Amino acid sequence: MEGPSSRLSAVPVGALRLAARRDSGGEPETDLGRDMKTHFRVCRFIMETGVKLGMRSVPVATACVLYHRFFERVSVQAYEPYLVAMSCLYLAGKVEEQHIRTRDIINVSHRYFNSGSAPLECDKEFWELRDSVVQCELLILRQLNFHVSFEHPHQYLLHYLLSVKSLVNRHAWSRTPVAETSWALLRDCYHGAMCIRHTPQHIAIATLYLALNSYGVELAVGEKEWWQVLSEDVTKADIDAVISDLLQLYDMEAKCI
């Protein structure tokens, strides 16, 4: 654990100006509730910034996991979360071999907080922020003991979708966006710590289960449930736990608007 002297909040204030919090006032809430809202908003920032940077879905997912793993170990009050998020995007690009320049991350982030603004000049403030991003990347690596490669549900969901598609009437499958909905639900899982709390296989099964149920798509009943055939160790309780966490995230989204 890093000591107080290494807090990133100690870097020049100007370097963190773009990361001004956008939290609005409201009724008093617990520290846990406030932290969850912060993490939800920051992960939304990671996803939107990742899309604007042209990052693939897996590198963006890795950035979110890096962020959640980091704040699993440290307090959100000790470190500027949006700066950590920028460094997670930078590090995820390296891990997943889709390198993103720090300058691009900084400029896209700057426009996120200052809509319609011109790119930052390469002045003292820019270089201070760039140094902060790089320093923060090293801090994340130390906190995670350099364990920055993760298994994601994406490969499992792709396999499960292909398997389930073969069991469903072709016309019924084409009429319902089960695949698109499953991918959207999977993406939403990364807004919260549920993406590191559940196994990749269970998340993939649960998102597909929820998508199928949402559109009333039924599969032929055999000796085992379809999800037991695809993943032997998953139980209905596991699926319900993932869906419950996901629904809590949607409730959190409503509170963050």
XYZ file of C-alpha atoms in Angstrom:
257
model
C 0.000 0.000 0.000
C 1.335 3.400 -0.920
C 1.855 5.926 1.875
C 0.389 9.447 2.044
C 3.517 10.923 0.475
C 2.785 9.113 -2.795
C -0.766 10.374 -3.178
C -1.449 11.566 -6.692
C -3.455 14.438 -5.261
C -0.056 15.924 -4.415
C 0.733 16.596 -8.091
C 0.267 20.183 -9.338
C -3.376 21.270 -9.179
C -3.275 22.533 -12.759
C -2.473 19.050 -14.009
C -5.736 17.724 -12.592
C -7.958 20.588 -13.688
C -9.637 18.568 -16.418
C -10.672 15.968 -13.869
C -12.985 18.264 -11.933
C -15.761 16.188 -10.419
C -19.138 16.405 -12.092
C -21.048 15.049 -9.083
C -24.148 17.066 -8.352
C -25.550 17.914 -4.971
C -28.457 16.066 -3.497
C -29.670 14.233 -0.454
C -27.090 12.998 2.078
C -25.778 9.534 1.275
C -23.390 7.014 2.748
C -19.712 6.935 1.840
C -20.267 3.575 0.136
C -23.119 4.934 -1.959
C -21.092 7.985 -2.926
C -18.095 5.845 -3.875
C -20.265 3.529 -5.986
C -21.667 6.521 -7.861
C -18.167 7.836 -8.445
C -16.967 4.497 -9.791
C -20.032 4.201 -12.027
C -19.435 7.657 -13.520
C -15.710 7.065 -13.977
C -16.266 3.732 -15.722
C -18.741 5.440 -18.024
C -15.967 7.943 -18.743
C -13.573 5.056 -19.495
C -16.030 3.492 -21.931
C -16.951 6.699 -23.744
C -13.331 7.799 -23.944
C -12.284 4.342 -25.145
C -14.837 4.479 -27.962
C -13.618 7.915 -29.039
C -10.054 6.617 -29.023
C -11.089 3.732 -31.283
C -10.271 1.072 -28.698
C -11.689 -2.424 -29.083
C -14.113 -3.825 -26.521
C -11.584 -6.043 -24.731
C -8.989 -3.281 -24.097
C -11.784 -1.066 -22.728
C -12.915 -3.944 -20.511
C -9.341 -4.388 -19.312
C -9.160 -0.689 -18.443
C -12.314 -1.038 -16.336
C -10.965 -4.115 -14.543
C -7.671 -2.326 -13.837
C -9.651 0.564 -12.378
C -11.799 -1.663 -10.151
C -8.821 -3.770 -9.042
C -6.896 -0.621 -8.126
C -9.701 0.836 -6.013
C -10.255 -2.560 -4.441
C -6.918 -1.893 -2.746
C -6.965 1.865 -2.115
C -9.446 4.525 -1.070
C -11.118 6.646 -3.727
C -10.533 9.620 -1.431
C -6.753 9.126 -1.690
C -6.450 9.243 -5.467
C -8.073 11.240 -8.259
C -10.309 8.624 -9.961
C -10.396 10.270 -13.390
C -6.608 10.439 -13.504
C -6.478 6.762 -12.517
C -8.972 6.038 -15.311
C -6.797 7.794 -17.886
C -3.805 5.748 -16.774
C -5.889 2.561 -16.906
C -6.759 3.306 -20.544
C -3.094 3.878 -21.307
C -2.001 0.680 -19.537
C -4.838 -1.409 -21.016
C -3.718 -0.381 -24.498
C -0.303 -1.845 -23.756
C -1.650 -5.014 -22.144
C -4.023 -5.750 -25.036
C -1.539 -4.625 -27.716
C -3.560 -1.649 -28.894
C -1.222 1.150 -27.926
C -2.808 4.560 -27.387
C -0.721 7.734 -27.183
C -0.894 9.645 -23.910
C -1.470 12.834 -25.893
C -4.608 11.345 -27.477
C -5.920 10.158 -24.111
C -5.339 13.574 -22.581
C -6.997 15.484 -25.430
C -10.037 13.200 -25.626
C -10.389 13.396 -21.835
C -10.072 17.171 -21.978
C -12.906 17.369 -24.518
C -15.000 15.023 -22.366
C -14.953 17.577 -19.554
C -14.826 20.648 -21.803
C -17.153 19.953 -24.709
C -16.229 21.694 -27.944
C -12.862 22.891 -26.671
C -9.689 22.884 -28.729
C -6.894 20.370 -27.989
C -4.599 21.341 -25.156
C -1.466 23.266 -26.007
C 1.797 21.503 -25.310
C 2.505 23.830 -22.421
C 3.560 23.287 -18.827
C 0.081 22.142 -17.776
C -0.045 19.524 -20.544
C 3.339 18.068 -19.614
C 2.425 18.040 -15.923
C -0.708 16.059 -16.745
C 1.202 13.694 -19.027
C 3.731 13.044 -16.266
C 0.876 12.425 -13.830
C -0.663 9.824 -16.173
C 2.666 8.001 -16.481
C 3.362 8.173 -12.731
C -0.113 6.851 -12.032
C 0.435 3.964 -14.453
C 3.471 2.900 -12.395
C 1.447 3.197 -9.200
C -1.286 0.945 -10.631
C 1.316 -1.639 -11.655
C 2.777 -1.667 -8.140
C -0.611 -1.880 -6.443
C -1.633 -4.827 -8.631
C 1.783 -6.481 -8.294
C 2.080 -6.311 -12.092
C -0.866 -8.734 -12.493
C -2.577 -6.839 -15.296
C -3.676 -9.560 -17.695
C -7.240 -10.752 -17.189
C -9.653 -13.321 -18.554
C -12.838 -11.671 -19.808
C -16.321 -13.114 -20.450
C -16.227 -12.064 -24.116
C -14.794 -15.293 -25.507
C -17.250 -17.352 -23.463
C -20.252 -15.277 -24.522
C -19.289 -15.647 -28.173
C -19.097 -19.439 -27.769
C -22.369 -19.587 -25.833
C -24.189 -17.467 -28.414
C -23.102 -19.763 -31.228
C -24.183 -22.809 -29.239
C -27.588 -21.382 -28.291
C -28.231 -20.113 -31.816
C -28.043 -23.682 -33.088
C -30.795 -24.686 -30.643
C -33.235 -21.912 -31.532
C -35.574 -21.689 -34.492
C -33.754 -19.730 -37.197
C -36.642 -17.314 -37.777
C -37.172 -16.721 -34.052
C -33.461 -15.939 -33.656
C -33.430 -13.463 -36.550
C -36.479 -11.627 -35.174
C -35.019 -10.991 -31.732
C -31.767 -9.111 -30.952
C -30.591 -11.648 -28.379
C -26.931 -11.387 -29.404
C -26.905 -7.579 -29.447
C -28.648 -7.424 -26.075
C -26.247 -9.949 -24.548
C -23.234 -7.904 -25.640
C -24.832 -4.708 -24.323
C -25.541 -6.334 -20.957
C -21.975 -7.625 -20.797
C -20.613 -4.155 -21.461
C -22.793 -2.725 -18.701
C -21.341 -5.195 -16.190
C -18.059 -3.284 -16.295
C -19.616 -0.165 -14.752
C -19.301 -1.791 -11.337
C -17.090 -4.118 -9.338
C -19.324 -7.054 -10.305
C -16.995 -7.600 -13.261
C -14.282 -8.706 -10.806
C -16.635 -10.309 -8.266
C -18.008 -13.013 -10.588
C -16.208 -15.464 -12.865
C -16.134 -14.702 -16.603
C -18.146 -17.840 -17.411
C -20.909 -16.966 -14.955
C -21.175 -13.396 -16.263
C -21.411 -14.652 -19.845
C -24.102 -17.208 -18.967
C -26.096 -14.682 -16.919
C -26.121 -11.993 -19.597
C -27.273 -14.503 -22.200
C -29.885 -15.895 -19.788
C -31.256 -12.394 -19.154
C -31.315 -11.545 -22.873
C -33.185 -14.752 -23.737
C -35.732 -14.197 -20.969
C -36.212 -10.560 -21.940
C -37.409 -11.584 -25.398
C -39.220 -14.725 -24.308
C -36.954 -17.018 -26.320
C -37.327 -20.571 -25.026
C -34.898 -23.420 -25.560
C -35.741 -27.101 -25.746
C -35.717 -28.714 -22.316
C -33.471 -31.755 -21.894
C -31.980 -33.658 -18.968
C -30.065 -30.518 -18.052
C -30.799 -26.812 -18.372
C -29.067 -25.219 -21.367
C -26.803 -23.195 -19.112
C -25.659 -26.322 -17.267
C -24.709 -27.884 -20.588
C -22.598 -24.848 -21.496
C -20.962 -24.417 -18.081
C -21.090 -27.390 -15.730
C -20.184 -25.499 -12.549
C -22.757 -22.698 -12.876
C -25.900 -22.832 -10.728
C -29.162 -20.926 -10.866
C -28.014 -19.084 -7.743
C -24.872 -17.941 -9.599
C -26.985 -16.617 -12.469
C -29.361 -14.841 -10.093
C -26.429 -13.249 -8.234
C -24.984 -11.790 -11.444
C -28.376 -10.514 -12.615
C -29.057 -8.994 -9.188
C -25.753 -7.086 -9.300
C -26.492 -5.938 -12.844
C -29.941 -4.654 -11.885
C -28.350 -2.737 -9.019
C -26.071 -1.078 -11.556
C -29.093 0.013 -13.603
C -30.587 1.459 -10.429
C -27.284 3.253 -9.856
C -27.436 4.640 -13.404
C -30.836 6.197 -12.670
C -29.381 7.882 -9.585
C -26.380 9.206 -11.519
C -28.460 11.025 -14.155
